[in-house]
Coordinates of C-alpha atoms in Angstrom, one line a residue:
M7 CA 101.2 98.7 118.0
T8 CA 100.2 95.7 115.8
I9 CA 99.2 92.5 117.5
I10 CA 99.9 89.2 115.6
K11 CA 99.8 86.2 117.8
P12 CA 100.6 82.5 117.4
F13 CA 97.9 79.8 117.5
R14 CA 97.3 76.1 117.4
A15 CA 96.5 75.6 113.8
I16 CA 94.3 72.8 112.6
R17 CA 96.1 71.8 109.4
P18 CA 96.4 68.9 107.0
S19 CA 98.7 66.0 107.6
Q20 CA 101.8 66.2 105.5
E21 CA 100.5 63.5 103.1
M22 CA 97.1 65.1 102.7
A23 CA 98.2 68.8 102.3
P24 CA 98.5 68.8 98.5
R25 CA 95.2 67.1 98.1
I26 CA 93.3 69.2 100.6
A27 CA 94.6 72.7 100.0
S28 CA 92.6 74.6 97.4
L29 CA 92.2 78.1 95.9
P30 CA 89.9 80.4 97.8
Y31 CA 86.2 79.9 97.6
D32 CA 85.5 83.2 95.8
V33 CA 87.6 82.5 92.7
F34 CA 85.0 79.8 91.6
S35 CA 81.5 80.2 90.4
R36 CA 78.9 77.8 91.8
A37 CA 79.1 75.6 88.7
E38 CA 82.9 75.7 88.7
A39 CA 83.1 74.8 92.3
R40 CA 80.8 71.8 91.9
T41 CA 82.8 70.5 88.9
Y42 CA 86.2 70.9 90.8
V43 CA 84.9 69.1 93.9
E44 CA 83.6 66.2 91.8
T45 CA 87.1 65.6 90.4
H46 CA 89.0 66.4 93.6
P47 CA 87.3 64.4 96.4
Y48 CA 89.5 65.7 99.3
T49 CA 89.7 69.3 98.3
F50 CA 89.0 71.9 101.0
L51 CA 86.8 73.7 98.5
G52 CA 84.1 71.2 99.4
I53 CA 84.1 72.6 102.9
D54 CA 84.5 76.2 101.9
R55 CA 81.7 75.8 99.4
P56 CA 79.5 73.2 101.1
E57 CA 76.7 73.7 98.7
T58 CA 78.7 71.4 96.4
Q59 CA 77.6 68.5 98.6
F60 CA 73.9 69.1 97.7
E61 CA 71.8 69.1 94.5
P62 CA 72.5 72.1 92.3
T63 CA 69.0 73.5 93.0
H64 CA 69.5 73.4 96.8
D65 CA 69.6 76.8 98.5
M66 CA 73.3 77.5 98.9
Y67 CA 72.7 79.7 101.9
A68 CA 70.5 77.3 103.9
N69 CA 71.6 76.4 107.4
D70 CA 72.0 72.7 106.5
V71 CA 74.7 73.8 104.0
Y72 CA 76.8 75.4 106.7
E73 CA 76.1 72.5 109.1
K74 CA 77.5 70.2 106.4
A75 CA 80.7 72.2 106.4
K76 CA 81.0 71.7 110.2
E77 CA 80.4 68.0 109.8
M78 CA 83.0 67.7 107.1
I79 CA 85.6 69.4 109.3
E80 CA 84.9 67.0 112.1
T81 CA 85.1 64.1 109.7
Y82 CA 88.5 65.2 108.4
K83 CA 89.8 65.4 112.0
D84 CA 88.4 62.0 112.9
K85 CA 90.1 60.4 109.9
G86 CA 93.4 62.1 110.6
F87 CA 93.3 64.3 107.5
F88 CA 93.6 67.2 109.8
I89 CA 96.0 67.5 112.8
Q90 CA 96.4 70.2 115.4
D91 CA 99.6 71.4 116.8
P92 CA 99.9 71.0 120.6
D93 CA 101.2 74.5 121.3
P94 CA 100.7 77.9 119.7
C95 CA 103.0 78.5 116.7
F96 CA 103.6 80.8 113.9
Y97 CA 103.9 79.5 110.4
I98 CA 106.0 80.8 107.5
Y99 CA 104.2 80.5 104.2
E100 CA 106.1 80.9 100.9
L101 CA 104.4 80.9 97.4
T102 CA 106.4 80.8 94.2
M103 CA 104.9 81.6 90.9
A104 CA 106.9 81.9 87.6
G105 CA 110.2 81.9 89.5
R106 CA 109.1 84.8 91.9
S107 CA 108.5 84.1 95.6
Q108 CA 106.7 85.9 98.3
T109 CA 106.8 84.8 102.0
G110 CA 104.3 85.7 104.7
I111 CA 103.8 85.0 108.4
V112 CA 100.7 83.1 109.4
G113 CA 99.2 84.1 112.7
L114 CA 96.2 85.7 114.3
S115 CA 95.3 89.4 114.1
S116 CA 93.2 91.2 116.7
I117 CA 89.7 92.2 115.9
D118 CA 90.3 95.3 118.1
D119 CA 93.2 96.2 115.7
Y120 CA 90.7 96.2 112.9
L121 CA 88.0 98.1 114.9
Q122 CA 90.6 100.7 115.9
G123 CA 92.1 101.2 112.5
I124 CA 95.4 99.6 113.2
C125 CA 94.5 96.9 110.7
R126 CA 93.4 99.1 107.8
K127 CA 91.0 98.4 104.9
H128 CA 90.5 99.9 101.5
E129 CA 87.3 98.3 100.2
N130 CA 83.6 98.0 101.1
T131 CA 81.9 94.7 101.5
V132 CA 78.8 93.3 99.7
K133 CA 76.0 92.4 102.1
E134 CA 75.1 89.0 100.5
K135 CA 78.7 87.9 100.3
L136 CA 79.4 89.0 103.8
A137 CA 76.3 87.2 105.2
D138 CA 77.5 83.9 103.6
R139 CA 80.9 84.1 105.3
I140 CA 79.4 85.1 108.6
H141 CA 77.2 82.1 108.6
H142 CA 80.1 79.8 107.6
V143 CA 82.4 81.0 110.4
D144 CA 79.6 81.2 113.0
I145 CA 78.2 77.7 112.4
T146 CA 81.5 75.9 112.0
S147 CA 83.2 78.0 114.7
T148 CA 86.2 78.0 112.4
Q149 CA 87.9 80.5 110.3
T150 CA 88.9 78.6 107.1
G151 CA 90.4 81.2 104.8
P152 CA 93.3 83.5 105.8
I153 CA 93.1 87.3 105.3
F154 CA 95.9 88.6 103.1
L155 CA 97.7 91.4 105.0
A156 CA 100.6 93.7 104.0
Y157 CA 102.9 95.7 106.2
R158 CA 105.7 98.2 105.5
K159 CA 109.2 97.0 105.2
N160 CA 110.8 95.8 108.4
E161 CA 114.3 94.6 108.0
P162 CA 114.7 92.7 111.4
L163 CA 111.5 90.8 110.6
Q164 CA 112.6 89.9 107.1
A165 CA 115.9 88.7 108.4
L166 CA 114.1 86.5 111.0
I167 CA 111.9 85.0 108.2
Q168 CA 114.9 84.3 106.1
S169 CA 116.7 82.4 108.9
I170 CA 113.6 80.2 109.5
K171 CA 113.5 79.4 105.7
E172 CA 116.9 77.8 106.0
T173 CA 115.4 75.0 108.0
Q174 CA 113.2 72.0 106.8
P175 CA 109.7 72.9 105.7
I176 CA 106.7 70.9 106.9
Y177 CA 104.9 71.3 103.5
D178 CA 106.6 71.4 100.1
F179 CA 104.4 70.9 97.1
D180 CA 103.1 72.2 93.7
K181 CA 99.5 72.8 92.8
E182 CA 98.0 72.3 89.3
D183 CA 98.3 76.0 88.5
G184 CA 102.1 75.8 88.7
V185 CA 102.4 77.6 92.0
H186 CA 104.8 76.1 94.5
H187 CA 104.0 76.2 98.2
R188 CA 106.2 75.7 101.2
V189 CA 105.4 76.1 104.9
W190 CA 107.7 76.2 108.0
I191 CA 106.5 75.9 111.6
V192 CA 107.8 78.4 114.1
K193 CA 107.8 77.3 117.8
K194 CA 109.9 80.2 119.1
T195 CA 107.2 82.8 118.8
I196 CA 108.3 85.7 121.0
P197 CA 110.7 87.3 118.4
I198 CA 108.0 87.5 115.8
E199 CA 105.4 88.9 118.2
E200 CA 107.8 91.6 119.4
A201 CA 108.8 92.5 115.8
F202 CA 105.1 93.1 115.0
H203 CA 104.7 95.3 118.1
K204 CA 107.1 97.8 116.3
I205 CA 105.0 97.8 113.1
P206 CA 102.4 100.6 113.4
Y207 CA 99.8 99.3 110.9
T208 CA 98.8 96.3 108.8
Y209 CA 96.7 96.6 105.6
I210 CA 94.2 94.3 104.2
A211 CA 95.4 93.5 100.7
D212 CA 92.8 90.9 99.9
G213 CA 90.0 89.2 101.9
H214 CA 87.8 92.1 103.1
H215 CA 84.7 89.8 103.3
R216 CA 86.6 87.1 105.2
C217 CA 88.0 89.8 107.6
E218 CA 84.7 91.6 108.2
S219 CA 82.9 88.3 108.8
A220 CA 85.5 87.2 111.3
V221 CA 85.1 90.5 113.1
Q222 CA 81.3 90.3 113.1
V223 CA 81.3 86.8 114.5
G224 CA 83.8 87.8 117.1
L225 CA 81.6 90.7 118.3
K226 CA 78.6 88.3 118.3
R227 CA 80.5 85.9 120.5
R228 CA 81.5 88.7 122.9
K229 CA 77.8 89.4 123.4
E230 CA 77.3 85.7 124.1
H231 CA 80.2 85.7 126.6
P232 CA 79.6 89.0 128.5
N233 CA 82.6 88.1 130.8
Y234 CA 85.0 87.7 128.0
T235 CA 88.6 88.7 128.8
G236 CA 89.8 89.6 125.2
K237 CA 92.1 86.6 125.1
E238 CA 89.5 84.1 123.8
E239 CA 90.1 82.8 120.2
F240 CA 87.1 84.6 118.8
N241 CA 88.8 87.9 119.5
F242 CA 91.3 87.1 116.7
F243 CA 91.2 86.3 113.0
L244 CA 93.4 84.1 110.8
S245 CA 95.8 86.1 108.6
V246 CA 99.0 85.9 106.5
A247 CA 101.1 89.1 106.6
F248 CA 103.5 90.0 103.9
C249 CA 106.1 92.7 103.6
E250 CA 105.2 95.3 100.9
E251 CA 108.3 94.5 98.9
E252 CA 107.3 90.8 98.5
L253 CA 104.0 91.6 96.8
R254 CA 103.0 91.9 93.2
I255 CA 99.7 93.5 92.2
F256 CA 98.4 92.7 88.7
D257 CA 96.3 94.9 86.6
Y258 CA 92.5 94.6 87.0
N259 CA 91.0 95.3 83.6
R260 CA 87.6 96.4 82.4
F261 CA 85.3 95.2 79.6
V262 CA 82.2 97.2 78.8
K263 CA 79.6 95.3 76.8
D264 CA 78.3 98.3 74.8
L265 CA 79.0 101.9 74.2
N266 CA 75.9 103.2 75.9
G267 CA 74.1 103.9 72.5
L268 CA 77.1 105.9 71.1
S269 CA 78.8 105.3 67.8
V270 CA 82.5 104.6 67.9
D271 CA 83.3 108.0 66.5
V272 CA 81.2 109.9 69.0
F273 CA 82.6 107.8 71.8
M274 CA 86.2 108.5 70.7
N275 CA 85.4 112.2 70.5
H276 CA 84.2 112.2 74.1
L277 CA 87.2 110.2 75.2
N278 CA 89.6 112.7 73.6
Q279 CA 88.5 115.3 76.2
F280 CA 90.3 113.3 78.9
Y281 CA 93.0 111.3 77.2
T282 CA 95.6 111.8 74.5
I283 CA 94.9 109.0 72.1
S284 CA 97.4 107.2 69.9
P285 CA 96.8 104.1 67.8
L286 CA 99.0 101.1 68.4
S287 CA 100.3 98.6 65.9
Y288 CA 100.1 95.7 68.5
S289 CA 98.7 95.0 71.9
H290 CA 100.7 95.8 75.0
H291 CA 100.3 96.6 78.6
P292 CA 100.5 100.2 79.9
N293 CA 104.0 101.1 80.8
Q294 CA 103.4 103.7 83.5
K295 CA 100.9 105.3 85.8
G296 CA 98.4 107.5 84.0
E297 CA 98.4 105.3 80.9
V298 CA 95.6 103.0 79.7
C299 CA 95.5 100.7 76.7
M300 CA 92.2 100.4 75.0
Y301 CA 90.8 97.8 72.5
I302 CA 87.9 98.7 70.3
E303 CA 86.8 97.6 66.8
N304 CA 89.9 95.4 66.2
Q305 CA 92.3 98.2 67.1
W306 CA 94.5 98.9 70.2
Y307 CA 95.0 102.5 71.4
D308 CA 97.3 104.1 73.9
L309 CA 95.6 106.5 76.2
V310 CA 97.4 109.0 78.4
E311 CA 95.6 111.1 81.1
K312 CA 95.4 114.8 80.2
N313 CA 94.7 116.3 83.6
P314 CA 95.6 113.7 86.2
N315 CA 94.9 114.3 89.9
T316 CA 98.2 114.2 91.8
T317 CA 97.1 115.0 95.3
D318 CA 94.0 113.0 96.3
P319 CA 94.9 109.4 97.2
V320 CA 91.7 108.0 95.6
L321 CA 91.1 110.4 92.7
S322 CA 94.8 110.0 91.7
L323 CA 94.2 106.2 91.0
D324 CA 94.1 105.3 87.3
V325 CA 90.9 103.3 87.9
S326 CA 89.3 106.3 89.5
Y327 CA 90.2 108.6 86.6
L328 CA 88.7 106.1 84.1
Q329 CA 85.6 105.7 86.2
E330 CA 85.1 109.4 86.9
H331 CA 85.7 110.6 83.3
V332 CA 84.7 107.7 81.1
L333 CA 82.9 104.8 82.6
G334 CA 80.4 106.9 84.5
P335 CA 79.6 110.0 82.4
I336 CA 80.2 108.6 78.9
L337 CA 79.4 104.8 79.2
G338 CA 76.7 105.1 81.9
I339 CA 78.4 102.7 84.4
D340 CA 77.4 104.7 87.5
D341 CA 77.8 101.8 90.0
P342 CA 80.5 99.5 88.7
R343 CA 79.9 97.1 91.6
T344 CA 76.4 96.2 90.5
N345 CA 76.0 97.3 86.8
P346 CA 75.8 94.1 84.6
R347 CA 77.2 95.9 81.6
I348 CA 80.7 95.9 82.9
E349 CA 83.0 92.9 83.6
F350 CA 86.3 93.0 85.5
I351 CA 89.1 90.7 84.3
G352 CA 92.2 90.0 86.3
G353 CA 95.5 90.7 84.5
I354 CA 96.7 87.2 85.1
R355 CA 94.3 86.2 82.2
G356 CA 96.2 88.4 79.7
L357 CA 95.3 90.8 77.0
N358 CA 94.0 88.1 74.6
T359 CA 91.0 87.7 76.9
L360 CA 90.2 91.4 76.4
Q361 CA 90.4 91.0 72.7
E362 CA 88.3 87.9 72.7
K363 CA 85.6 89.6 74.8
V364 CA 85.3 92.5 72.4
N365 CA 85.6 90.4 69.2
A366 CA 82.8 88.1 70.4
Q367 CA 80.2 90.9 70.4
D368 CA 78.2 91.8 67.2
H369 CA 78.0 95.4 68.2
P370 CA 80.5 98.1 69.4
C371 CA 82.0 97.5 72.8
V372 CA 85.3 98.3 74.5
A373 CA 88.0 96.9 76.8
F374 CA 90.5 98.8 78.9
A375 CA 93.9 97.4 80.1
M376 CA 95.0 99.2 83.2
Y377 CA 98.4 99.9 84.7
P378 CA 98.5 98.0 88.0
T379 CA 97.7 99.9 91.2
R380 CA 100.8 100.1 93.4
I381 CA 100.9 98.8 97.0
Q382 CA 102.0 102.3 98.1
E383 CA 98.8 103.7 96.6
L384 CA 96.8 101.1 98.5
F385 CA 98.5 102.2 101.7
A386 CA 97.8 105.9 101.0
V387 CA 94.1 105.2 100.5
A388 CA 93.8 103.1 103.7
D389 CA 95.9 105.7 105.7
A390 CA 93.4 108.4 104.6
N391 CA 90.5 106.2 105.8
R392 CA 89.2 106.2 102.2
L393 CA 88.0 103.4 99.9
M394 CA 89.2 102.4 96.5
P395 CA 86.9 101.9 93.5
P396 CA 85.7 98.3 93.1
K397 CA 88.2 95.9 91.6
S398 CA 91.3 98.2 91.9
T399 CA 93.8 95.4 92.7
W400 CA 94.4 91.8 91.7
F401 CA 96.9 89.9 93.8
E402 CA 98.7 86.8 92.6
P403 CA 99.4 84.1 93.6
K404 CA 96.4 83.4 95.7
L405 CA 96.7 82.1 99.3
L406 CA 95.4 78.5 99.5
S407 CA 92.5 77.7 101.8
G408 CA 92.6 74.6 104.0
L409 CA 96.3 74.8 105.0
F410 CA 95.5 76.6 108.2
L411 CA 92.2 76.5 110.2
H412 CA 91.5 78.6 113.3
E413 CA 88.9 77.4 115.8
I414 CA 87.3 80.4 117.5
E415 CA 86.0 78.4 120.5
Q416 CA 87.9 75.4 121.9

C-alpha cells in the first residue's frame, strides 16, 4: 500500500511564483548557476545553490553556505514572498511543453515506503552529490526540490485529477524555456489518499539524490528523537507523482571523445560484430528499440543489434547493450559514471549537438543517438531490484523547484 499524504506547503505568493520558481539545482553548472542568479534576483536557484551568494572561490560545501540557504528561506517568509497553507493539502501540478501536458499530484511520500521497497529506485547515487543535498536538507530543515515519481495507470485517480483541473488554478504562468505551469490546491484530501492506498508501488523517475538525502536526514532525525511516532514531518519526503501514461522519456545520448587509440576502420570492424551497420544519407533518431544512430567522420550510420537480450530487464536495455559490447570492451569506458572521456547529452538538445561535438575534435571520435528508454523498462528494472546503467533516462519537462517547500520540523 502506497502512502502519499497532504501537507502544509510553504509556497510562493501568486505574484512571486513566476519569479521564484526555477529549474532544479542539478541542471546548472556552478558558473551557470551564478550567472543565472545574478540576472534573476528572486530565483529559488539562489537558495538551492547558495554558493551563488559567495565569491566564486568560496568552498561551496562549507557550512556557512547551507546556513545562508536557511537564512534566505526565512527572509522570503518574512517578506511575504513565501506563504504557508493553514491546513494540509494536496496540489495538482500540470506542466505543458510543446503542446503536450503531464499532470502530477504533489504530496509527501513515506521514507518507510522507500526503505521497504514500495517506493522503488533504479539508480545509484554519487557520494559527493548526496552529501551536498543531505547538508542542505539537514541545515535548512526543509526539502526544497520534489522527487519525480511515477505510478502505473489508475483510472479513478486520473478522473479525480481531471475534475480538479476544471476549477481555477492558484498558479498559471510560463517560464523562459517555454514550459507552461499550472497548479491547483486540493483541500478535500481523503479521496486522493485512499486512491494511492490501492496503488502497490511508486517508482522514482528522477531525483534519486534528493530522495536518498531526504531519507538519510529523516533517519538522522529519528535518532535525535528516539520517541518519534512516525507521524512527524521528517518521516516523509516531498514528491510529485505522475501516471505512467503522462510521462515522456527522451533519449540520453553518448559522445566519446576518442576511439581509444583505434583507427576508424578498425573500430568499425569491431562494431560490426555486434551491430548490423548501414550508412544514412541524413541524420535521424532511432525508430525502434534495438536501433542506435551513430555519427563518426561526417557520416551518420544506422546500427541494429545483432543478438539482443530479450529476457534480462537490465541487459535488454539499449544503453546496456551499447555499454557491454562497445563502450566498455572496444572504447575502454569501463565506468561511464566517472570516465572523463565520455559525455552524456540529453535528447532535448537535438542531434545537431552530437554532430557539433564530433566535428569540433581534430581526431576521430564518435557519438551515439539512442532510442529512448521506455517507462515500462524502468518499472521492470526497479521491480527486479536492479539498477540501470548511468544516464539511461532523460525526463522533460523538468519539475520546478521553489513552488513547494516541505519543512521537516515545525
